[in-house]
PDB file of C-alpha atoms in Angstrom:
ATOM      1  CA  MET I   1     -35.583  -6.666  22.249  1.00  0.00           C
ATOM      2  CA  ARG I   2     -33.712  -9.673  23.595  1.00  0.00           C
ATOM      3  CA  THR I   3     -33.182 -11.009  20.068  1.00  0.00           C
ATOM      4  CA  LEU I   4     -31.724  -7.667  19.008  1.00  0.00           C
ATOM      5  CA  LEU I   5     -29.245  -7.695  21.913  1.00  0.00           C
ATOM      6  CA  VAL I   6     -28.189 -11.249  21.055  1.00  0.00           C
ATOM      7  CA  LEU I   7     -27.734 -10.251  17.408  1.00  0.00           C
ATOM      8  CA  ILE I   8     -25.641  -7.207  18.365  1.00  0.00           C
ATOM      9  CA  GLY I   9     -23.536  -9.319  20.753  1.00  0.00           C
ATOM     10  CA  ALA I  10     -22.977 -12.019  18.135  1.00  0.00           C
ATOM     11  CA  THR I  11     -21.996  -9.436  15.533  1.00  0.00           C
ATOM     12  CA  ALA I  12     -19.532  -7.789  17.933  1.00  0.00           C
ATOM     13  CA  ALA I  13     -18.043 -11.172  18.860  1.00  0.00           C
ATOM     14  CA  ALA I  14     -17.651 -12.093  15.173  1.00  0.00           C
ATOM     15  CA  LEU I  15     -15.951  -8.757  14.474  1.00  0.00           C
ATOM     16  CA  VAL I  16     -13.528  -9.202  17.382  1.00  0.00           C
ATOM     17  CA  ALA I  17     -12.760 -12.766  16.238  1.00  0.00           C
ATOM     18  CA  ALA I  18     -12.163 -11.610  12.659  1.00  0.00           C
ATOM     19  CA  ILE I  19      -9.809  -8.867  13.836  1.00  0.00           C
ATOM     20  CA  ALA I  20      -7.905 -11.302  16.065  1.00  0.00           C
ATOM     21  CA  TRP I  21      -7.598 -13.798  13.192  1.00  0.00           C
ATOM     22  CA  TRP I  22      -6.380 -11.084  10.776  1.00  0.00           C
ATOM     23  CA  ARG I  23      -3.778  -9.897  13.306  1.00  0.00           C
ATOM     24  CA  ARG I  24      -2.332 -13.434  13.468  1.00  0.00           C
ATOM     25  CA  HIS I  25      -2.482 -14.024   9.686  1.00  0.00           C
ATOM     26  CA  PRO I  26      -1.960 -10.648   7.964  1.00  0.00           C
ATOM     27  CA  ARG I  27      -0.343 -12.066   4.832  1.00  0.00           C
ATOM     28  CA  THR I  28      -3.308 -14.287   3.944  1.00  0.00           C
ATOM     29  CA  GLY I  29      -3.858 -13.976   0.210  1.00  0.00           C
ATOM     30  CA  SER I  30      -0.758 -11.854  -0.387  1.00  0.00           C
ATOM     31  CA  ALA I  31       1.089 -14.627  -2.241  1.00  0.00           C
ATOM     32  CA  TYR I  32      -1.718 -14.785  -4.822  1.00  0.00           C
ATOM     33  CA  VAL I  33      -1.849 -11.006  -5.148  1.00  0.00           C
ATOM     34  CA  ASN I  34       1.944 -10.787  -5.557  1.00  0.00           C
ATOM     35  CA  ARG I  35       2.179 -13.674  -8.005  1.00  0.00           C
ATOM     36  CA  VAL I  36      -0.967 -13.100 -10.113  1.00  0.00           C
ATOM     37  CA  VAL I  37      -2.786  -9.809  -9.546  1.00  0.00           C
ATOM     38  CA  ASN I  38       0.121  -7.341  -9.313  1.00  0.00           C
ATOM     39  CA  PRO I  39       1.959  -8.621 -12.416  1.00  0.00           C
ATOM     40  CA  TRP I  40      -1.343  -8.534 -14.340  1.00  0.00           C
ATOM     41  CA  LEU I  41      -1.895  -4.892 -13.314  1.00  0.00           C
ATOM     42  CA  VAL I  42       1.656  -3.991 -14.365  1.00  0.00           C
ATOM     43  CA  ARG I  43       1.500  -5.931 -17.665  1.00  0.00           C
ATOM     44  CA  HIS I  44      -1.805  -4.337 -18.666  1.00  0.00           C
ATOM     45  CA  ARG I  45      -0.531  -0.876 -17.732  1.00  0.00           C
ATOM     46  CA  VAL I  46      -3.521  -0.203 -15.510  1.00  0.00           C
ATOM     47  CA  ALA I  47      -1.694   2.689 -13.833  1.00  0.00           C
ATOM     48  CA  ASP I  48      -1.722   4.584 -17.152  1.00  0.00           C
ATOM     49  CA  HIS I  49      -5.523   4.542 -17.359  1.00  0.00           C
ATOM     50  CA  THR I  50      -6.829   5.132 -13.818  1.00  0.00           C
ATOM     51  CA  ASP I  51      -6.453   8.915 -13.447  1.00  0.00           C
ATOM     52  CA  GLY I  52      -4.180   8.498 -10.441  1.00  0.00           C
ATOM     53  CA  GLU I  53      -6.206   5.858  -8.582  1.00  0.00           C
ATOM     54  CA  ILE I  54      -3.436   3.317  -9.114  1.00  0.00           C
ATOM     55  CA  GLY I  55       0.237   4.152  -9.232  1.00  0.00           C
ATOM     56  CA  LEU I  56       3.317   2.001  -9.623  1.00  0.00           C
ATOM     57  CA  ILE I  57       5.929   2.277  -6.910  1.00  0.00           C
ATOM     58  CA  GLU I  58       9.470   1.253  -7.810  1.00  0.00           C
ATOM     59  CA  HIS I  59      11.549  -0.086  -4.928  1.00  0.00           C
ATOM     60  CA  VAL I  60      14.823  -1.958  -4.536  1.00  0.00           C
ATOM     61  CA  GLY I  61      14.999  -5.256  -2.644  1.00  0.00           C
ATOM     62  CA  ARG I  62      16.732  -4.913   0.722  1.00  0.00           C
ATOM     63  CA  ARG I  63      18.822  -8.059   0.309  1.00  0.00           C
ATOM     64  CA  SER I  64      18.626  -8.881  -3.388  1.00  0.00           C
ATOM     65  CA  GLY I  65      19.072  -5.393  -4.826  1.00  0.00           C
ATOM     66  CA  VAL I  66      16.482  -6.308  -7.472  1.00  0.00           C
ATOM     67  CA  VAL I  67      14.341  -3.421  -8.714  1.00  0.00           C
ATOM     68  CA  ARG I  68      10.658  -4.243  -8.272  1.00  0.00           C
ATOM     69  CA  VAL I  69       7.397  -2.506  -9.126  1.00  0.00           C
ATOM     70  CA  SER I  70       4.238  -2.765  -7.019  1.00  0.00           C
ATOM     71  CA  PRO I  71       0.802  -1.281  -7.733  1.00  0.00           C
ATOM     72  CA  VAL I  72      -0.379   1.059  -4.945  1.00  0.00           C
ATOM     73  CA  HIS I  73      -3.197   3.517  -4.269  1.00  0.00           C
ATOM     74  CA  PRO I  74      -1.506   6.917  -3.812  1.00  0.00           C
ATOM     75  CA  VAL I  75      -3.355   9.875  -2.325  1.00  0.00           C
ATOM     76  CA  PRO I  76      -1.772  13.311  -2.825  1.00  0.00           C
ATOM     77  CA  THR I  77      -0.901  15.315   0.307  1.00  0.00           C
ATOM     78  CA  GLU I  78       0.528  18.818   0.741  1.00  0.00           C
ATOM     79  CA  ASP I  79       4.133  17.727   0.233  1.00  0.00           C
ATOM     80  CA  GLY I  80       3.921  14.245  -1.249  1.00  0.00           C
ATOM     81  CA  TYR I  81       1.767  11.136  -1.086  1.00  0.00           C
ATOM     82  CA  ARG I  82       0.002   8.896   1.408  1.00  0.00           C
ATOM     83  CA  ILE I  83      -0.310   5.208   0.513  1.00  0.00           C
ATOM     84  CA  VAL I  84      -2.312   2.668   2.484  1.00  0.00           C
ATOM     85  CA  VAL I  85      -0.264  -0.371   3.568  1.00  0.00           C
ATOM     86  CA  PRO I  86      -2.760  -3.070   4.639  1.00  0.00           C
ATOM     87  CA  LEU I  87       0.012  -5.416   5.776  1.00  0.00           C
ATOM     88  CA  GLY I  88       1.705  -2.735   7.864  1.00  0.00           C
ATOM     89  CA  THR I  89       5.253  -3.729   8.780  1.00  0.00           C
ATOM     90  CA  ALA I  90       4.773  -7.137   7.115  1.00  0.00           C
ATOM     91  CA  SER I  91       4.634  -5.483   3.678  1.00  0.00           C
ATOM     92  CA  GLU I  92       7.779  -6.227   1.697  1.00  0.00           C
ATOM     93  CA  TRP I  93       7.522  -3.193  -0.589  1.00  0.00           C
ATOM     94  CA  ALA I  94       7.059  -0.892   2.411  1.00  0.00           C
ATOM     95  CA  ARG I  95      10.067  -2.421   4.161  1.00  0.00           C
ATOM     96  CA  ASN I  96      12.134  -1.974   0.983  1.00  0.00           C
ATOM     97  CA  VAL I  97      11.177   1.702   0.689  1.00  0.00           C
ATOM     98  CA  LEU I  98      11.902   2.332   4.379  1.00  0.00           C
ATOM     99  CA  ALA I  99      15.314   0.661   4.070  1.00  0.00           C
ATOM    100  CA  ALA I 100      16.269   2.660   0.968  1.00  0.00           C
ATOM    101  CA  GLN I 101      14.762   5.905   2.284  1.00  0.00           C
ATOM    102  CA  ARG I 102      13.636   6.743  -1.250  1.00  0.00           C
ATOM    103  CA  CYS I 103      11.622   5.409  -4.174  1.00  0.00           C
ATOM    104  CA  ARG I 104      10.030   6.426  -7.447  1.00  0.00           C
ATOM    105  CA  MET I 105       6.353   6.285  -8.308  1.00  0.00           C
ATOM    106  CA  GLN I 106       4.646   6.485 -11.681  1.00  0.00           C
ATOM    107  CA  ILE I 107       1.175   7.988 -11.829  1.00  0.00           C
ATOM    108  CA  GLY I 108      -0.105   8.195 -15.383  1.00  0.00           C
ATOM    109  CA  GLY I 109       2.737   9.547 -17.518  1.00  0.00           C
ATOM    110  CA  THR I 110       4.543  11.235 -14.627  1.00  0.00           C
ATOM    111  CA  ILE I 111       7.340   9.891 -12.436  1.00  0.00           C
ATOM    112  CA  HIS I 112       7.577  11.252  -8.909  1.00  0.00           C
ATOM    113  CA  GLU I 113      10.893  11.056  -7.047  1.00  0.00           C
ATOM    114  CA  LEU I 114      10.036  10.475  -3.375  1.00  0.00           C
ATOM    115  CA  ASP I 115      12.018  10.370  -0.150  1.00  0.00           C
ATOM    116  CA  ARG I 116      11.671  10.551   3.656  1.00  0.00           C
ATOM    117  CA  PRO I 117       9.282   7.604   3.917  1.00  0.00           C
ATOM    118  CA  ARG I 118       7.670   6.814   7.230  1.00  0.00           C
ATOM    119  CA  LEU I 119       4.920   4.502   8.375  1.00  0.00           C
ATOM    120  CA  ALA I 120       2.124   6.141  10.325  1.00  0.00           C
ATOM    121  CA  ALA I 121      -0.800   4.622  12.198  1.00  0.00           C
ATOM    122  CA  PRO I 122      -4.202   5.558  10.729  1.00  0.00           C
ATOM    123  CA  PRO I 123      -5.149   7.846  13.665  1.00  0.00           C
ATOM    124  CA  GLU I 124      -1.935   9.874  13.077  1.00  0.00           C
ATOM    125  CA  THR I 125      -2.914  10.822   9.528  1.00  0.00           C
ATOM    126  CA  GLY I 126      -6.045  12.702  10.581  1.00  0.00           C
ATOM    127  CA  HIS I 127      -7.949  12.052   7.350  1.00  0.00           C
ATOM    128  CA  LEU I 128     -10.268   9.291   8.588  1.00  0.00           C
ATOM    129  CA  PRO I 129     -13.197   9.308  10.996  1.00  0.00           C
ATOM    130  CA  ARG I 130     -11.943   8.285  14.450  1.00  0.00           C
ATOM    131  CA  ILE I 131     -13.791   4.947  14.583  1.00  0.00           C
ATOM    132  CA  THR I 132     -12.502   3.948  11.121  1.00  0.00           C
ATOM    133  CA  ALA I 133      -8.958   4.964  12.013  1.00  0.00           C
ATOM    134  CA  ARG I 134      -9.093   2.918  15.218  1.00  0.00           C
ATOM    135  CA  LEU I 135     -10.455  -0.131  13.380  1.00  0.00           C
ATOM    136  CA  LEU I 136      -7.730   0.057  10.717  1.00  0.00           C
ATOM    137  CA  ASP I 137      -5.115   0.565  13.432  1.00  0.00           C
ATOM    138  CA  GLY I 138      -6.436  -2.507  15.247  1.00  0.00           C
ATOM    139  CA  LEU I 139      -6.126  -4.510  12.043  1.00  0.00           C
ATOM    140  CA  GLY I 140      -2.488  -3.452  11.696  1.00  0.00           C
ATOM    141  CA  PHE I 141      -2.957  -1.173   8.682  1.00  0.00           C
ATOM    142  CA  ARG I 142      -0.427   1.624   8.282  1.00  0.00           C
ATOM    143  CA  TYR I 143       0.052   4.507   5.894  1.00  0.00           C
ATOM    144  CA  MET I 144       3.299   5.210   4.080  1.00  0.00           C
ATOM    145  CA  LEU I 145       3.902   8.954   4.028  1.00  0.00           C
ATOM    146  CA  LEU I 146       6.308  10.085   1.324  1.00  0.00           C
ATOM    147  CA  HIS I 147       7.786  13.497   0.553  1.00  0.00           C
ATOM    148  CA  ARG I 148       7.911  14.542  -3.115  1.00  0.00           C
ATOM    149  CA  LEU I 149      11.333  15.728  -4.298  1.00  0.00           C
ATOM    150  CA  GLU I 150      10.524  16.297  -7.958  1.00  0.00           C
ATOM    151  CA  GLN I 151       8.390  15.065 -10.802  1.00  0.00           C
ATOM    152  CA  HIS I 152       8.978  14.674 -14.503  1.00  0.00           C
ATOM    153  CA  PRO I 153       7.269  13.038 -17.478  1.00  0.00           C
ATOM    154  CA  GLY I 154       8.152   9.438 -18.146  1.00  0.00           C
ATOM    155  CA  GLU I 155       7.513   5.808 -17.351  1.00  0.00           C
ATOM    156  CA  LEU I 156       9.270   3.434 -15.016  1.00  0.00           C
ATOM    157  CA  GLU I 157      11.690   1.205 -16.903  1.00  0.00           C
ATOM    158  CA  ALA I 158      10.547  -1.923 -15.081  1.00  0.00           C
ATOM    159  CA  VAL I 159       7.097  -1.516 -16.644  1.00  0.00           C
ATOM    160  CA  ALA I 160       8.598  -2.375 -20.044  1.00  0.00           C
ATOM    161  CA  ALA I 161       9.733  -5.760 -18.728  1.00  0.00           C
ATOM    162  CA  PRO I 162       6.716  -7.326 -16.959  1.00  0.00           C
ATOM    163  CA  SER I 163       8.583 -10.566 -16.223  1.00  0.00           C
ATOM    164  CA  GLU I 164      10.893  -8.589 -13.937  1.00  0.00           C
ATOM    165  CA  ALA I 165       8.091  -6.472 -12.486  1.00  0.00           C
ATOM    166  CA  VAL I 166       7.084  -8.826  -9.715  1.00  0.00           C
ATOM    167  CA  ALA I 167       5.854  -7.219  -6.500  1.00  0.00           C
ATOM    168  CA  ALA I 168       7.442  -8.233  -3.221  1.00  0.00           C
TER     169      ALA I 168
END
């Protein structure tokens, strides 16, 4: 019994330490993902073949004005989409969308015009079990909630030029 309590205590301490470390270093690994993984996903047109699991969100740089494309995991809602933002307010693409107050997203062969973006804490979305929502909130995760204006067939232009399709 004593060994079990020690094991539970050690596991809890490790979890708290991991959460504290993540909160101080949320962008760990993001440079690699932005430089290698995201361009690979865009170049190989993964969004066209995932049945909506991966979408491409087109956003404009806040300072540069450069159009960028980032792979995301969109989940349909009643009036738009919900996208997990693991970096929360440290996410460049999320900050770009919030600044512009609009974006476009390609899912398969359809482009969705989206507006009214807002970041919401996981407990606010109501789609997760309470303990999971609290854990994600503690880690700094947020959800981008977007309203769908319209949709039409097509592909994002930036997809045709992978060298320019670098995620921020």
